[in-house]
PDB file of C-alpha atoms in Angstrom:
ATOM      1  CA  UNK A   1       0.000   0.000   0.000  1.00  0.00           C
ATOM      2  CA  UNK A   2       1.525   3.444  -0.974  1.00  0.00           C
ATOM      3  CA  UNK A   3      -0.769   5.803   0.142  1.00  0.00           C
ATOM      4  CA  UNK A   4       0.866   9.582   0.130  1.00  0.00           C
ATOM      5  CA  UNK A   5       1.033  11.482   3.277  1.00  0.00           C
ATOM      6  CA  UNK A   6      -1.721  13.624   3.816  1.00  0.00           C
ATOM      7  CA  UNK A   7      -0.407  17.247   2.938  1.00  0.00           C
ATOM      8  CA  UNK A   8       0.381  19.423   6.528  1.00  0.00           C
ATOM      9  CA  UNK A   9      -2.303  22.566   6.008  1.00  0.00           C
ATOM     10  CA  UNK A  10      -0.041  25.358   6.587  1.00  0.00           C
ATOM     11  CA  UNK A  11      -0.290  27.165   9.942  1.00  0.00           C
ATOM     12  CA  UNK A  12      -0.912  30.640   9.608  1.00  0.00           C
ATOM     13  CA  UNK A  13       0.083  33.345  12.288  1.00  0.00           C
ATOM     14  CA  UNK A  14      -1.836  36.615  12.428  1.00  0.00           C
ATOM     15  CA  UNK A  15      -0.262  39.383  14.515  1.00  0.00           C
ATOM     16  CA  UNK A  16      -1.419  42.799  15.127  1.00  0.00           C
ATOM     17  CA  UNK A  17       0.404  45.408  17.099  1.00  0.00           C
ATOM     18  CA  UNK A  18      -2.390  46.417  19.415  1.00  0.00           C
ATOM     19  CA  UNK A  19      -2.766  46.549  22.556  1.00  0.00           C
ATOM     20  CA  UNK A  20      -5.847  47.192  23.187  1.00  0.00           C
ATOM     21  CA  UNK A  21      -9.341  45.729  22.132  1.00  0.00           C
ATOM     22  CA  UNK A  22     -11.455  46.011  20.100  1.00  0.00           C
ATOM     23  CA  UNK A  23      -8.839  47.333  17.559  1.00  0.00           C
ATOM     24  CA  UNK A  24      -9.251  48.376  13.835  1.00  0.00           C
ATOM     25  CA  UNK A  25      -5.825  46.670  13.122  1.00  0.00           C
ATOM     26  CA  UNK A  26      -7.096  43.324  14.971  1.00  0.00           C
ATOM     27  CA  UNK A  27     -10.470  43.651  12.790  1.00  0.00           C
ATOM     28  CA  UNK A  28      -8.516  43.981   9.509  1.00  0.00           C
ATOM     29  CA  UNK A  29      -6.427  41.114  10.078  1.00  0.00           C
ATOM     30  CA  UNK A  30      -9.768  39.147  10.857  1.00  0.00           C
ATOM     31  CA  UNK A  31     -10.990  40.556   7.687  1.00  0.00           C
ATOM     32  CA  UNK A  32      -8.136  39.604   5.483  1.00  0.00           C
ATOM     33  CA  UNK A  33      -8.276  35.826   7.805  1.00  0.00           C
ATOM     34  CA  UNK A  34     -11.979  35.759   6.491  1.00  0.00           C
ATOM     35  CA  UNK A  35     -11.250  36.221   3.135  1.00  0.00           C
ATOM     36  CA  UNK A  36      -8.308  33.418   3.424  1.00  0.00           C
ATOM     37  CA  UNK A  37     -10.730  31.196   5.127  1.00  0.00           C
ATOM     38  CA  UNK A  38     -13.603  31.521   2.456  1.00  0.00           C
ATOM     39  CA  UNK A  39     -11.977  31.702  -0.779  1.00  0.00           C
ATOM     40  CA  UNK A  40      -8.823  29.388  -0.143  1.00  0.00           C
ATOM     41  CA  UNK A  41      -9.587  27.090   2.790  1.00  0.00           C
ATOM     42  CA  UNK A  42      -6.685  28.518   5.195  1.00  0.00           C
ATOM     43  CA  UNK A  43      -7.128  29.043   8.871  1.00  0.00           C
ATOM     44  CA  UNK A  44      -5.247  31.837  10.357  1.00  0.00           C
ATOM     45  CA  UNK A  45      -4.702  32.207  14.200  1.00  0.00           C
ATOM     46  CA  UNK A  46      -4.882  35.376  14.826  1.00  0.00           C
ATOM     47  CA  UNK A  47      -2.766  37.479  18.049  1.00  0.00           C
ATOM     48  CA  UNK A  48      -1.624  40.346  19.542  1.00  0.00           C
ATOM     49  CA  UNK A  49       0.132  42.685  21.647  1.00  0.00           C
ATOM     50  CA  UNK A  50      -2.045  42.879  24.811  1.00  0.00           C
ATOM     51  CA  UNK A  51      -2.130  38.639  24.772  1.00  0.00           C
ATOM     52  CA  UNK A  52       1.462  39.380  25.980  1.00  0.00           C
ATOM     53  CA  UNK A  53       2.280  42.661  26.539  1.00  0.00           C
ATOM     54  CA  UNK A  54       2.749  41.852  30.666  1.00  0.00           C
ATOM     55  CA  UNK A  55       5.630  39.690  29.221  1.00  0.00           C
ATOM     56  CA  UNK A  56       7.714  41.335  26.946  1.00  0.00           C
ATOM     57  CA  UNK A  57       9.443  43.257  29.215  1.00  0.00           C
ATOM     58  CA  UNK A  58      13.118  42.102  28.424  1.00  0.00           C
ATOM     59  CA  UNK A  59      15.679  42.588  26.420  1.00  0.00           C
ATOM     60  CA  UNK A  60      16.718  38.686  25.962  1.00  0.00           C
ATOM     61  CA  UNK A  61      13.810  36.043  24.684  1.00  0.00           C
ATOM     62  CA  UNK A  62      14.788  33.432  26.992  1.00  0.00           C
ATOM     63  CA  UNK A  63      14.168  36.480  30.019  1.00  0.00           C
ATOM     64  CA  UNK A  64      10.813  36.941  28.768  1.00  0.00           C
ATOM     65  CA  UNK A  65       7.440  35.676  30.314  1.00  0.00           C
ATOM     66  CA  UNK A  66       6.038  32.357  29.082  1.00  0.00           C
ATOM     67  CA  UNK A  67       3.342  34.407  27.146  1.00  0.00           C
ATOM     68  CA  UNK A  68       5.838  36.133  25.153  1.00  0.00           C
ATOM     69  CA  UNK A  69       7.653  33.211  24.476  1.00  0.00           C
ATOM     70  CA  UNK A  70       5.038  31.169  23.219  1.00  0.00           C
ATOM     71  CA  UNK A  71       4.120  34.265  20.607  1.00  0.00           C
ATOM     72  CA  UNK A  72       8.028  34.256  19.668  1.00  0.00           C
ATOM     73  CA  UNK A  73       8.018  30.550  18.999  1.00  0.00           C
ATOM     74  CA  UNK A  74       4.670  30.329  17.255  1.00  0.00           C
ATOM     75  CA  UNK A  75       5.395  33.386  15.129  1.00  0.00           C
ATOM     76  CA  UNK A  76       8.699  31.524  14.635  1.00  0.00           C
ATOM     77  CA  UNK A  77       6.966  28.152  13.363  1.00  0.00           C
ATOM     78  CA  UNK A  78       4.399  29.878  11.459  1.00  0.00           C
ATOM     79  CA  UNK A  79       4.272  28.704   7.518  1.00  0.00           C
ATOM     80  CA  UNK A  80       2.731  31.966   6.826  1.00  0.00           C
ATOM     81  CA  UNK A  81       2.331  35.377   8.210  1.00  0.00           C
ATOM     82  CA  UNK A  82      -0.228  38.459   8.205  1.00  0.00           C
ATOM     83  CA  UNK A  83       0.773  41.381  10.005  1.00  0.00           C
ATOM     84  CA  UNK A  84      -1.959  43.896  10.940  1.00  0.00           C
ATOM     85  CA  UNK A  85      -0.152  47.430  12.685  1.00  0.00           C
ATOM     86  CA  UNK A  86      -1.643  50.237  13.851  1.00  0.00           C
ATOM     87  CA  UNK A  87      -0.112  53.483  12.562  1.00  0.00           C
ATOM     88  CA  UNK A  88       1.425  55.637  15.766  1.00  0.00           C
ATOM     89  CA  UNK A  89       3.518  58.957  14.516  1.00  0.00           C
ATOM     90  CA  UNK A  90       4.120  57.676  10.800  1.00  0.00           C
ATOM     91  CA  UNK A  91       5.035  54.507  12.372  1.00  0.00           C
ATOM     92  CA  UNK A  92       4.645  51.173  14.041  1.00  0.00           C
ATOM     93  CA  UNK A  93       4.249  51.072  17.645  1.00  0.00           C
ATOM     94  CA  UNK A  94       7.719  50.492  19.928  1.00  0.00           C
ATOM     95  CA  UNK A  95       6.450  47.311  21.657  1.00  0.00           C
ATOM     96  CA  UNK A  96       5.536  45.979  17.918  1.00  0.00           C
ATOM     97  CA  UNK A  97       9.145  46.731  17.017  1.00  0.00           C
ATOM     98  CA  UNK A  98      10.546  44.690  20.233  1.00  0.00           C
ATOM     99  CA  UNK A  99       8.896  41.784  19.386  1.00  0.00           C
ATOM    100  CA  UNK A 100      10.654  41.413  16.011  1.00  0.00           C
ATOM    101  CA  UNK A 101      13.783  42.320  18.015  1.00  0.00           C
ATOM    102  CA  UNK A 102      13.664  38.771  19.634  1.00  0.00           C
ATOM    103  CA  UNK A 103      12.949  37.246  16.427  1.00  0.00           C
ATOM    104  CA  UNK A 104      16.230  35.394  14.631  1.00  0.00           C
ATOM    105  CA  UNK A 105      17.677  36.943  11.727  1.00  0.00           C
ATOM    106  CA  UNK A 106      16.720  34.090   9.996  1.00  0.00           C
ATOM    107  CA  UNK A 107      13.409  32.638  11.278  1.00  0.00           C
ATOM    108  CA  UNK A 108      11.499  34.501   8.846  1.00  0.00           C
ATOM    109  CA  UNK A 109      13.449  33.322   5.824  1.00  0.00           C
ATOM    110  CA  UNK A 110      11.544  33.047   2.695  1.00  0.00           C
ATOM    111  CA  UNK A 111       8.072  33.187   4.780  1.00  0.00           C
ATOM    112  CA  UNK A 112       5.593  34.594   3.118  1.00  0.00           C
ATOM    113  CA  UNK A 113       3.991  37.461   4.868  1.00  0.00           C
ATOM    114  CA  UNK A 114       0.559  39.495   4.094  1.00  0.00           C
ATOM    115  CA  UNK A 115       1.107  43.219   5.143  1.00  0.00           C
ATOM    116  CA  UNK A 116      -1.702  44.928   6.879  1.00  0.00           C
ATOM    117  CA  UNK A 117      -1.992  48.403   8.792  1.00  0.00           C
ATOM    118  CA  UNK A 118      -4.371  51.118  10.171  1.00  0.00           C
ATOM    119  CA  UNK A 119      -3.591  54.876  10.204  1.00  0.00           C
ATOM    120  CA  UNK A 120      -5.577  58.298  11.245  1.00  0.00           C
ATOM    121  CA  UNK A 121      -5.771  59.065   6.851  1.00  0.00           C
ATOM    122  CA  UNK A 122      -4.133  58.581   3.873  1.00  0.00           C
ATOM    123  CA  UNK A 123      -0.936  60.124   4.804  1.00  0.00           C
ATOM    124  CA  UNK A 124       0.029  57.127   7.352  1.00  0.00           C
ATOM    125  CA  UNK A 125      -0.193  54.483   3.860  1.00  0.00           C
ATOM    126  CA  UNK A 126       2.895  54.924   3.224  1.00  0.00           C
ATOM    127  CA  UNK A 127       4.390  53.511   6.405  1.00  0.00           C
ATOM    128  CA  UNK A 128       3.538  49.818   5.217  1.00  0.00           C
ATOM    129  CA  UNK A 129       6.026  50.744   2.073  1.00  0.00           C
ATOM    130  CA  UNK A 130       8.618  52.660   4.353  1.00  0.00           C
ATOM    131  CA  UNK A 131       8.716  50.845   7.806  1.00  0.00           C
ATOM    132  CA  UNK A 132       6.859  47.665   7.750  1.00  0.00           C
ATOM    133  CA  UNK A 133       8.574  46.119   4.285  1.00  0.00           C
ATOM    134  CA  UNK A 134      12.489  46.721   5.525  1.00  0.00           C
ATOM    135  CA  UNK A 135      11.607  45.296   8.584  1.00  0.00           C
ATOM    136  CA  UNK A 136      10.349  41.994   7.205  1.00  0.00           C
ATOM    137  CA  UNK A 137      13.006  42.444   4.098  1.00  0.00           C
ATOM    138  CA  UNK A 138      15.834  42.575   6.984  1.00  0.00           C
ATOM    139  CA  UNK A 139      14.253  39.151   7.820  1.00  0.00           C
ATOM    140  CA  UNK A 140      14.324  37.845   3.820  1.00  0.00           C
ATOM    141  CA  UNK A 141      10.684  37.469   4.663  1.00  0.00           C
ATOM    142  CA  UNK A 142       8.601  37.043   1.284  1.00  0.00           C
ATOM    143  CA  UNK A 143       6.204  39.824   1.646  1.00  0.00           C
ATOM    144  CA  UNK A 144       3.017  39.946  -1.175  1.00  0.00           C
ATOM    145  CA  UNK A 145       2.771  42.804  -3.945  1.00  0.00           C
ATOM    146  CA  UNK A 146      -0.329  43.897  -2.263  1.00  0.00           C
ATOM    147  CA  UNK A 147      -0.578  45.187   1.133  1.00  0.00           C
ATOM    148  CA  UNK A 148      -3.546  46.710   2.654  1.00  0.00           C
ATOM    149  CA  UNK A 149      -3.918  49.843   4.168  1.00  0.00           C
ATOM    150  CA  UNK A 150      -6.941  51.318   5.686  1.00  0.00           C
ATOM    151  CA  UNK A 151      -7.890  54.443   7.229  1.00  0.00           C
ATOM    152  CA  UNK A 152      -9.890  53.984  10.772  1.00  0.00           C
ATOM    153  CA  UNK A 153     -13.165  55.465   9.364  1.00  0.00           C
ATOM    154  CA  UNK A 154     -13.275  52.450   6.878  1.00  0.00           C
ATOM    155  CA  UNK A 155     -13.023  50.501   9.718  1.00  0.00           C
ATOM    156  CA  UNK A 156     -16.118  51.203  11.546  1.00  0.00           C
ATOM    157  CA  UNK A 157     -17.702  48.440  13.728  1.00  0.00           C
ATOM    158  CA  UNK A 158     -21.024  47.652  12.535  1.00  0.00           C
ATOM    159  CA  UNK A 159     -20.221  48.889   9.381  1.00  0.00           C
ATOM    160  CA  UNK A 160     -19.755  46.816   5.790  1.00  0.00           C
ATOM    161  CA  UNK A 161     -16.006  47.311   4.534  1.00  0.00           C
ATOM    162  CA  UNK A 162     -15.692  49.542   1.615  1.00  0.00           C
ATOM    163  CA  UNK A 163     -15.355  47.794  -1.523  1.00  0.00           C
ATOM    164  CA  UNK A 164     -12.138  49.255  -2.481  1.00  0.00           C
ATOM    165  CA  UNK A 165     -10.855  47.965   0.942  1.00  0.00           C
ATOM    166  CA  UNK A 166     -12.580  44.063   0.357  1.00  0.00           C
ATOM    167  CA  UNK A 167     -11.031  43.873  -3.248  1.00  0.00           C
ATOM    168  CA  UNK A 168      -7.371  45.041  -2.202  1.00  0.00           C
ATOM    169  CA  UNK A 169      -7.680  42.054   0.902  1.00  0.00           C
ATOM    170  CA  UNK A 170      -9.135  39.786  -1.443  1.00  0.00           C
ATOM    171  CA  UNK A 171      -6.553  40.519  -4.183  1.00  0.00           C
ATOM    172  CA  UNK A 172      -3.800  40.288  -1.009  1.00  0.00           C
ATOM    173  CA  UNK A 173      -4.786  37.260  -0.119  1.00  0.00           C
ATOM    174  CA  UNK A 174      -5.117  35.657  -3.737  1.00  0.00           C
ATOM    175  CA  UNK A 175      -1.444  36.316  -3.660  1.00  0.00           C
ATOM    176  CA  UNK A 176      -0.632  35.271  -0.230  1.00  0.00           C
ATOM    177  CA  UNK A 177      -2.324  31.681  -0.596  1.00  0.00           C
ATOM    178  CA  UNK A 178      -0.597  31.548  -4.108  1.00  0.00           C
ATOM    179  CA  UNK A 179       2.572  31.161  -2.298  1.00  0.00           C
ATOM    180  CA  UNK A 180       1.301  27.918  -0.653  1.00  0.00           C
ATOM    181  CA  UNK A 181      -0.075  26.365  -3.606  1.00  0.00           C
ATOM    182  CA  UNK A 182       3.867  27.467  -4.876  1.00  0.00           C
ATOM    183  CA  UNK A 183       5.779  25.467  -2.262  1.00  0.00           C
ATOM    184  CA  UNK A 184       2.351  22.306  -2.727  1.00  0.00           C
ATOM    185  CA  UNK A 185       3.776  21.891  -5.815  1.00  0.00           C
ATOM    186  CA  UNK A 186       7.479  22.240  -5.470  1.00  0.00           C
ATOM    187  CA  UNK A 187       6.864  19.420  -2.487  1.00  0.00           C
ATOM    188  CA  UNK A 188       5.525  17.248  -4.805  1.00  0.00           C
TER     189      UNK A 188
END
């Protein structure tokens, strides 16, 4: 009997650099998870800061709190990443920062990695192209083409998402979930 091996479905880490709920950046990362889950079958887990922010207080991973650790490692392990930020002064947020400082130069290697973010207007969009892409290129992370940015007023709970903003996550996550049927079918 030579049955193949039933294909691993790739584990998916969503982070968002909040730390606070409810939080636009958390709800665009569920949004861009939705669209992952319905149109491509994957399952993303989705975190953030306040799950460990009582824990990060180190400079060292192996000093921080078992929280932190666990969101290192799984972040680590993940086969695929979406990032959702909030935008603070034309920026990520410090503590969002400190968690990729624990991360290994190399972890993220090759990774692929969905780029999401939340500013005040317009102005803030270009942070995801300025701030959040070196960061994950210092990590030879595979980001997508598309990221998504979205002002908070698109964001409003209760609310329908804009068009504009559902066809840029859907067209995000078409490319995102490409790269998994990419390495399916180098596996094979």
């Amino acid at each position: 009997m030579n049955a193949e091996p039933a294909q691993r479905a790739p584990r998916i880490v969503g982070f968002c650099g909040t730390t606070w709920r409810p939080a636009r950046a958390y709800a665009l990362v569920e949004a861009v998870g939705g669209e992952l889950r319905r149109a491509h079958g994957l399952h993303p887990v989705v975190h953030d800061l306040v799950d460990a922010v009582p824990d990060l207080c180190s400079t060292r991973p192996e000093a921080m709190g078992p929280r932190a650790r666990a969101l290192l490692a799984e972040l680590q392990a993940a086969d695929g990443i979406i990032i959702g930020c909030p935008v603070f002064q034309g920026s990520f947020p410090g503590l969002f920062k400190h968690v990729f400082d624990m991360v290994a130069p190399g972890a993220l290697r090759d990774r692929p990695v969905l780029l999401t973010a939340v500013g005040g207007g317009m102005r803030h969009s270009l942070m995801v192209e300025h701030q959040l892409r070196p960061l994950f290129g210092f990590f030879e992370a595979r980001t997508v083409p598309t990221a998504v940015y979205a002002c908070a007023a698109e964001l409003e709970p209760g609310r329908p998402l804009p068009v504009p903003l559902t066809t840029r996550i859907g067209i995000a996550a078409e490319q995102f979930a490409r790269q998994f049927d990419h390495r399916r079918a180098s596996a094979a």
